[in-house]
XYZ file of C-alpha atoms in Angstrom:
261
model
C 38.336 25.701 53.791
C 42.067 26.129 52.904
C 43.715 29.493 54.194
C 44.238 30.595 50.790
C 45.000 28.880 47.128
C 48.036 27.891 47.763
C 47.814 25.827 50.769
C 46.855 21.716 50.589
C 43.400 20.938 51.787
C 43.925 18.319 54.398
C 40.248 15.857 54.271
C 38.571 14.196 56.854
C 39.491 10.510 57.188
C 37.284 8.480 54.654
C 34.334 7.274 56.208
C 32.051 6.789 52.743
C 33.244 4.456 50.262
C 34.145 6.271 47.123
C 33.264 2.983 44.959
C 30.172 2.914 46.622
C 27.364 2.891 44.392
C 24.051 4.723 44.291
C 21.277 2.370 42.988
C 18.968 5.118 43.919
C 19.838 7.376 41.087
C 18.775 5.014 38.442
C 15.250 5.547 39.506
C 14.896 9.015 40.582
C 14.739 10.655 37.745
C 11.275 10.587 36.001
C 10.669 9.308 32.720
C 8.779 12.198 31.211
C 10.666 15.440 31.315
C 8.226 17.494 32.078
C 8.381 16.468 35.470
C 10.329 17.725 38.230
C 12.279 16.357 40.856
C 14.451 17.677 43.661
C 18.571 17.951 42.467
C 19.282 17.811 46.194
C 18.542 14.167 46.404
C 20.641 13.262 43.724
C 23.814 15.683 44.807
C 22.901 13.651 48.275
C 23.110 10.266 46.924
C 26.310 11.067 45.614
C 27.784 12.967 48.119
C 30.108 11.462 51.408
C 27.083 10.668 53.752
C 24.653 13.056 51.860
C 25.488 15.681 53.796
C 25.208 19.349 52.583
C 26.429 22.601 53.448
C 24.098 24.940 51.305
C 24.980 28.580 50.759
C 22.144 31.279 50.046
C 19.268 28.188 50.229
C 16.425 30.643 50.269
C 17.661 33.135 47.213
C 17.427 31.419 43.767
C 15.866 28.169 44.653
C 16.508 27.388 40.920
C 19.852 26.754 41.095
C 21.527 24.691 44.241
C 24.833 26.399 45.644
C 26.700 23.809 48.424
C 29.719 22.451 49.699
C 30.653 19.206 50.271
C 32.652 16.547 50.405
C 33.734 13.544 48.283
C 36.192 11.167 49.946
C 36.285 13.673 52.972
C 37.853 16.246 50.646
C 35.804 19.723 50.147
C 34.609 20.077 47.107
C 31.852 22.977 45.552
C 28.843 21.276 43.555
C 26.457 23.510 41.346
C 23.111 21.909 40.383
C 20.203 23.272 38.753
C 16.741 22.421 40.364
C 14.091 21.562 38.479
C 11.980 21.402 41.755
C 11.735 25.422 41.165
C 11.361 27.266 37.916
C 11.587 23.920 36.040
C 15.771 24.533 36.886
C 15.853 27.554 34.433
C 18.479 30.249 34.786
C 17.177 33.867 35.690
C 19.460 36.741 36.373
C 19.122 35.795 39.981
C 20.641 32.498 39.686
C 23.341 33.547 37.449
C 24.535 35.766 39.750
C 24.374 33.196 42.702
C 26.346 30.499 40.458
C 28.878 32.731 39.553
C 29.648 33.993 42.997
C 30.024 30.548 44.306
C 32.020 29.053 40.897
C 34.571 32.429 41.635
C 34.813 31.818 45.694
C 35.635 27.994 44.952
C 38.180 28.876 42.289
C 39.548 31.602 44.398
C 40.263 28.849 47.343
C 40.862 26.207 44.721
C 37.998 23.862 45.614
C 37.006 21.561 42.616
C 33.804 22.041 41.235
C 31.145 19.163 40.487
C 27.831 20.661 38.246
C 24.882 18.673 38.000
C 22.939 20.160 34.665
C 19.103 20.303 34.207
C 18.339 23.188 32.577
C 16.018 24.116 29.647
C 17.014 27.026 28.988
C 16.887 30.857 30.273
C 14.004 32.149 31.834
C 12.081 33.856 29.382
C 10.082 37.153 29.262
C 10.438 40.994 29.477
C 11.509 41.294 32.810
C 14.628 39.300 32.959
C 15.402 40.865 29.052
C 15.048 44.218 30.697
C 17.336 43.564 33.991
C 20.232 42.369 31.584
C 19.734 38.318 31.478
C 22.616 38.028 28.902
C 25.128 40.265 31.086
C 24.193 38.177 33.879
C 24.107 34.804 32.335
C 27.444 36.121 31.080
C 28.760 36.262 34.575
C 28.476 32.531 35.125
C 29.822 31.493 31.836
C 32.972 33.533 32.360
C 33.184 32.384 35.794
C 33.183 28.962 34.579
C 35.499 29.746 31.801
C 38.317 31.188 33.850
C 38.282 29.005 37.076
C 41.576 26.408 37.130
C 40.410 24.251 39.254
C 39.222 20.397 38.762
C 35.492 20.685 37.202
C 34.010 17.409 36.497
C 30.202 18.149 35.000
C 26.886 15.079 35.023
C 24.030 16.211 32.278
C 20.885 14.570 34.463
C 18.327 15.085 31.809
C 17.784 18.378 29.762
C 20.870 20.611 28.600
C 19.525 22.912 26.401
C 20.808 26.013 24.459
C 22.668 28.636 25.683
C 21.742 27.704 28.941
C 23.763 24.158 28.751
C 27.242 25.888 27.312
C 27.085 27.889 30.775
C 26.321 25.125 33.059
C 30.549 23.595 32.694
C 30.095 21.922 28.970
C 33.108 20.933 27.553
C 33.665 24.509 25.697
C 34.076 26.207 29.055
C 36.994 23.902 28.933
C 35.395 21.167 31.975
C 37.977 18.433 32.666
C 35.412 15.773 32.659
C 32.047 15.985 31.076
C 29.318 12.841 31.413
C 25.309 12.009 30.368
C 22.881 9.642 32.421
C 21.174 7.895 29.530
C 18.237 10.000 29.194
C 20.026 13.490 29.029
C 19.199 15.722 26.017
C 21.980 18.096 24.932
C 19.882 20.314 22.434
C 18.917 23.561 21.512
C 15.384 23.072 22.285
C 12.941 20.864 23.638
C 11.226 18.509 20.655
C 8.192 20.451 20.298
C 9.420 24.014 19.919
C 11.745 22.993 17.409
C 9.914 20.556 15.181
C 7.336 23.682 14.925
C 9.710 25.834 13.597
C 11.569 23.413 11.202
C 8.734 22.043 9.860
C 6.499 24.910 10.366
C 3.476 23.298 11.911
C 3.493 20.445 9.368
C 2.938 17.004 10.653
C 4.028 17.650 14.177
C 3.058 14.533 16.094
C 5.037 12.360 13.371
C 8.055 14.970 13.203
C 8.158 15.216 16.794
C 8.370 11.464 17.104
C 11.613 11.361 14.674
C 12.989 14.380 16.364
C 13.013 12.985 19.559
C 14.560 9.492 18.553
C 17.385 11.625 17.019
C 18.249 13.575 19.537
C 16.476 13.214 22.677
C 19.541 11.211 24.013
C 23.310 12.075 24.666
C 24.550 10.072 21.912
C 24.520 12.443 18.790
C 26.678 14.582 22.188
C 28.992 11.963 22.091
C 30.140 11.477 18.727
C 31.087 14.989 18.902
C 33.268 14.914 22.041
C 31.067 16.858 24.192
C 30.570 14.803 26.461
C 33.463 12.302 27.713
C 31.293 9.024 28.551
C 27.681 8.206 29.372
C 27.381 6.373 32.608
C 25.089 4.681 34.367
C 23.664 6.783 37.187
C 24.140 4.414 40.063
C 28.276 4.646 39.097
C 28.229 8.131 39.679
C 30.128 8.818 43.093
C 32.738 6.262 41.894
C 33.289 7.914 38.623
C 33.776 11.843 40.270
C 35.689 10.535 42.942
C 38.036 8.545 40.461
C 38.061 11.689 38.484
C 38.824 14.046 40.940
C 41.818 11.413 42.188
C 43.289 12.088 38.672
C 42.990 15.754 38.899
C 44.016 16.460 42.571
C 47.405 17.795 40.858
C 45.965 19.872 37.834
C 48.056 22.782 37.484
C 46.429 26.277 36.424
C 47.555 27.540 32.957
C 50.521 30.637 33.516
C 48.871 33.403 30.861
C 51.029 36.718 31.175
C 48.773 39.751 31.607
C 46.865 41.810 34.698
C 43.411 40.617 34.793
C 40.724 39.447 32.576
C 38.014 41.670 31.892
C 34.334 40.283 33.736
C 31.462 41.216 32.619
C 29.960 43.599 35.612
């Protein structure tokens, strides 16, 4: 870690070919999306020598918090797990995300987010301990950190929960979809059943899910910047975070910006 924002990050020599590819990745995600699979061995397929150095591993299992490196330069990834909690957000790993987005922007580390989230973790509980304040926290994090932020969509980005997780709003320098990402506000189901209020579902569903059950309708819009193949995604980050090894933070005049605590 650098002494403090200002000072240049020297890397390890590079040891891991950043053009290498990752054939592994086009495989590992499964085809129906209701089943899980472990983030950490697609941030290690993608990583210089897949290795991790995981902060808080045991708190918020949702939500992966490590360093890294790509081309032997640190860099902070962010990845929801869908291993735990189907990779919802909870107030838990809001709060854990935000901490680490802040700490890398503070020591201007670049930030890589792999997103695979449905949504917030429903019910009471998290309603009553302030989810939205919470939730908040990460968004704003997100929002205000300067440095390079380069975002993949694995396979569900939905709601609220995806415009937290780096989109392009929170003003992400690069943004990109594996094929079979959904950017949404729900899953299929849920929403055919309240659109068409319980009227042909299976048919509805079917239409629904050719429509948008993909990143292209994403794309037209300029959400997302490209969608790659998975097995080119090491040598599209570490191209990307060539580019943006210079990117200057924006000079705004005033004291502080107001978090939500």
């Amino acid at each position: 870690l650098p002494g403090g924002w200002g000072e240049v990050m020297e890397g390890r020599p590079v040891t891991d070919a950043p053009e290498r590819e990752c054939p592994v990745l086009d495989n590992l995600v499964p085809d129906d999306s209701n089943t899980p699979y472990d983030m950490k061995d697609v941030v290690r397929q993608v990583v210089d020598h897949g290795d991790l150095f995981e902060i808080m591993p045991d708190y918020a299992r949702n939500i992966i918090t490590t360093f890294a490196r790509m081309e032997g330069r640190t860099v902070g990834v962010i990845a929801n797990n869908p291993l735990v909690l189907a990779g919802c957000l909870d107030i838990e790993s809001s709060t854990k995300a935000a901490r680490f987005v802040r700490f890398c922007d503070a020591f201007n580390i670049p930030l890589i987010t792999f997103v695979d989230v449905p949504g917030f973790l429903p019910g009471t509980d998290q309603e009553h301990g302030g989810i939205i304040r919470h939730g908040a926290k990460l968004l704003f994090a997100y929002a205000e950190a300067s440095v390079p932020k380069v975002t993949v969509i694995t396979r569900k980005a939905y709601g609220g929960a995806y415009d937290v997780m780096s989109s392009k709003h929170l003003r992400a320098d690069a943004n990109y979809a594996w094929p079979g990402a959904e950017v949404a506000v729900m899953g299929a189901k849920g929403a055919v059943e309240i659109i068409f209020r319980g009227e042909d579902v299976e048919a509805n569903t079917k239409d629904y899910i050719d429509k948008f059950a993909n990143p292209m309708m994403c794309a037209q819009r300029g959400f997302i910047d490209d969608i790659i193949e998975p097995k080119h995604t090491r040598k599209i980050i570490c191209d990307d975070l060539r580019i943006l090894a210079k990117k200057k933070p924006d000079k705004i005049t005033r004291k502080h910006s107001n978090i939500p605590l």
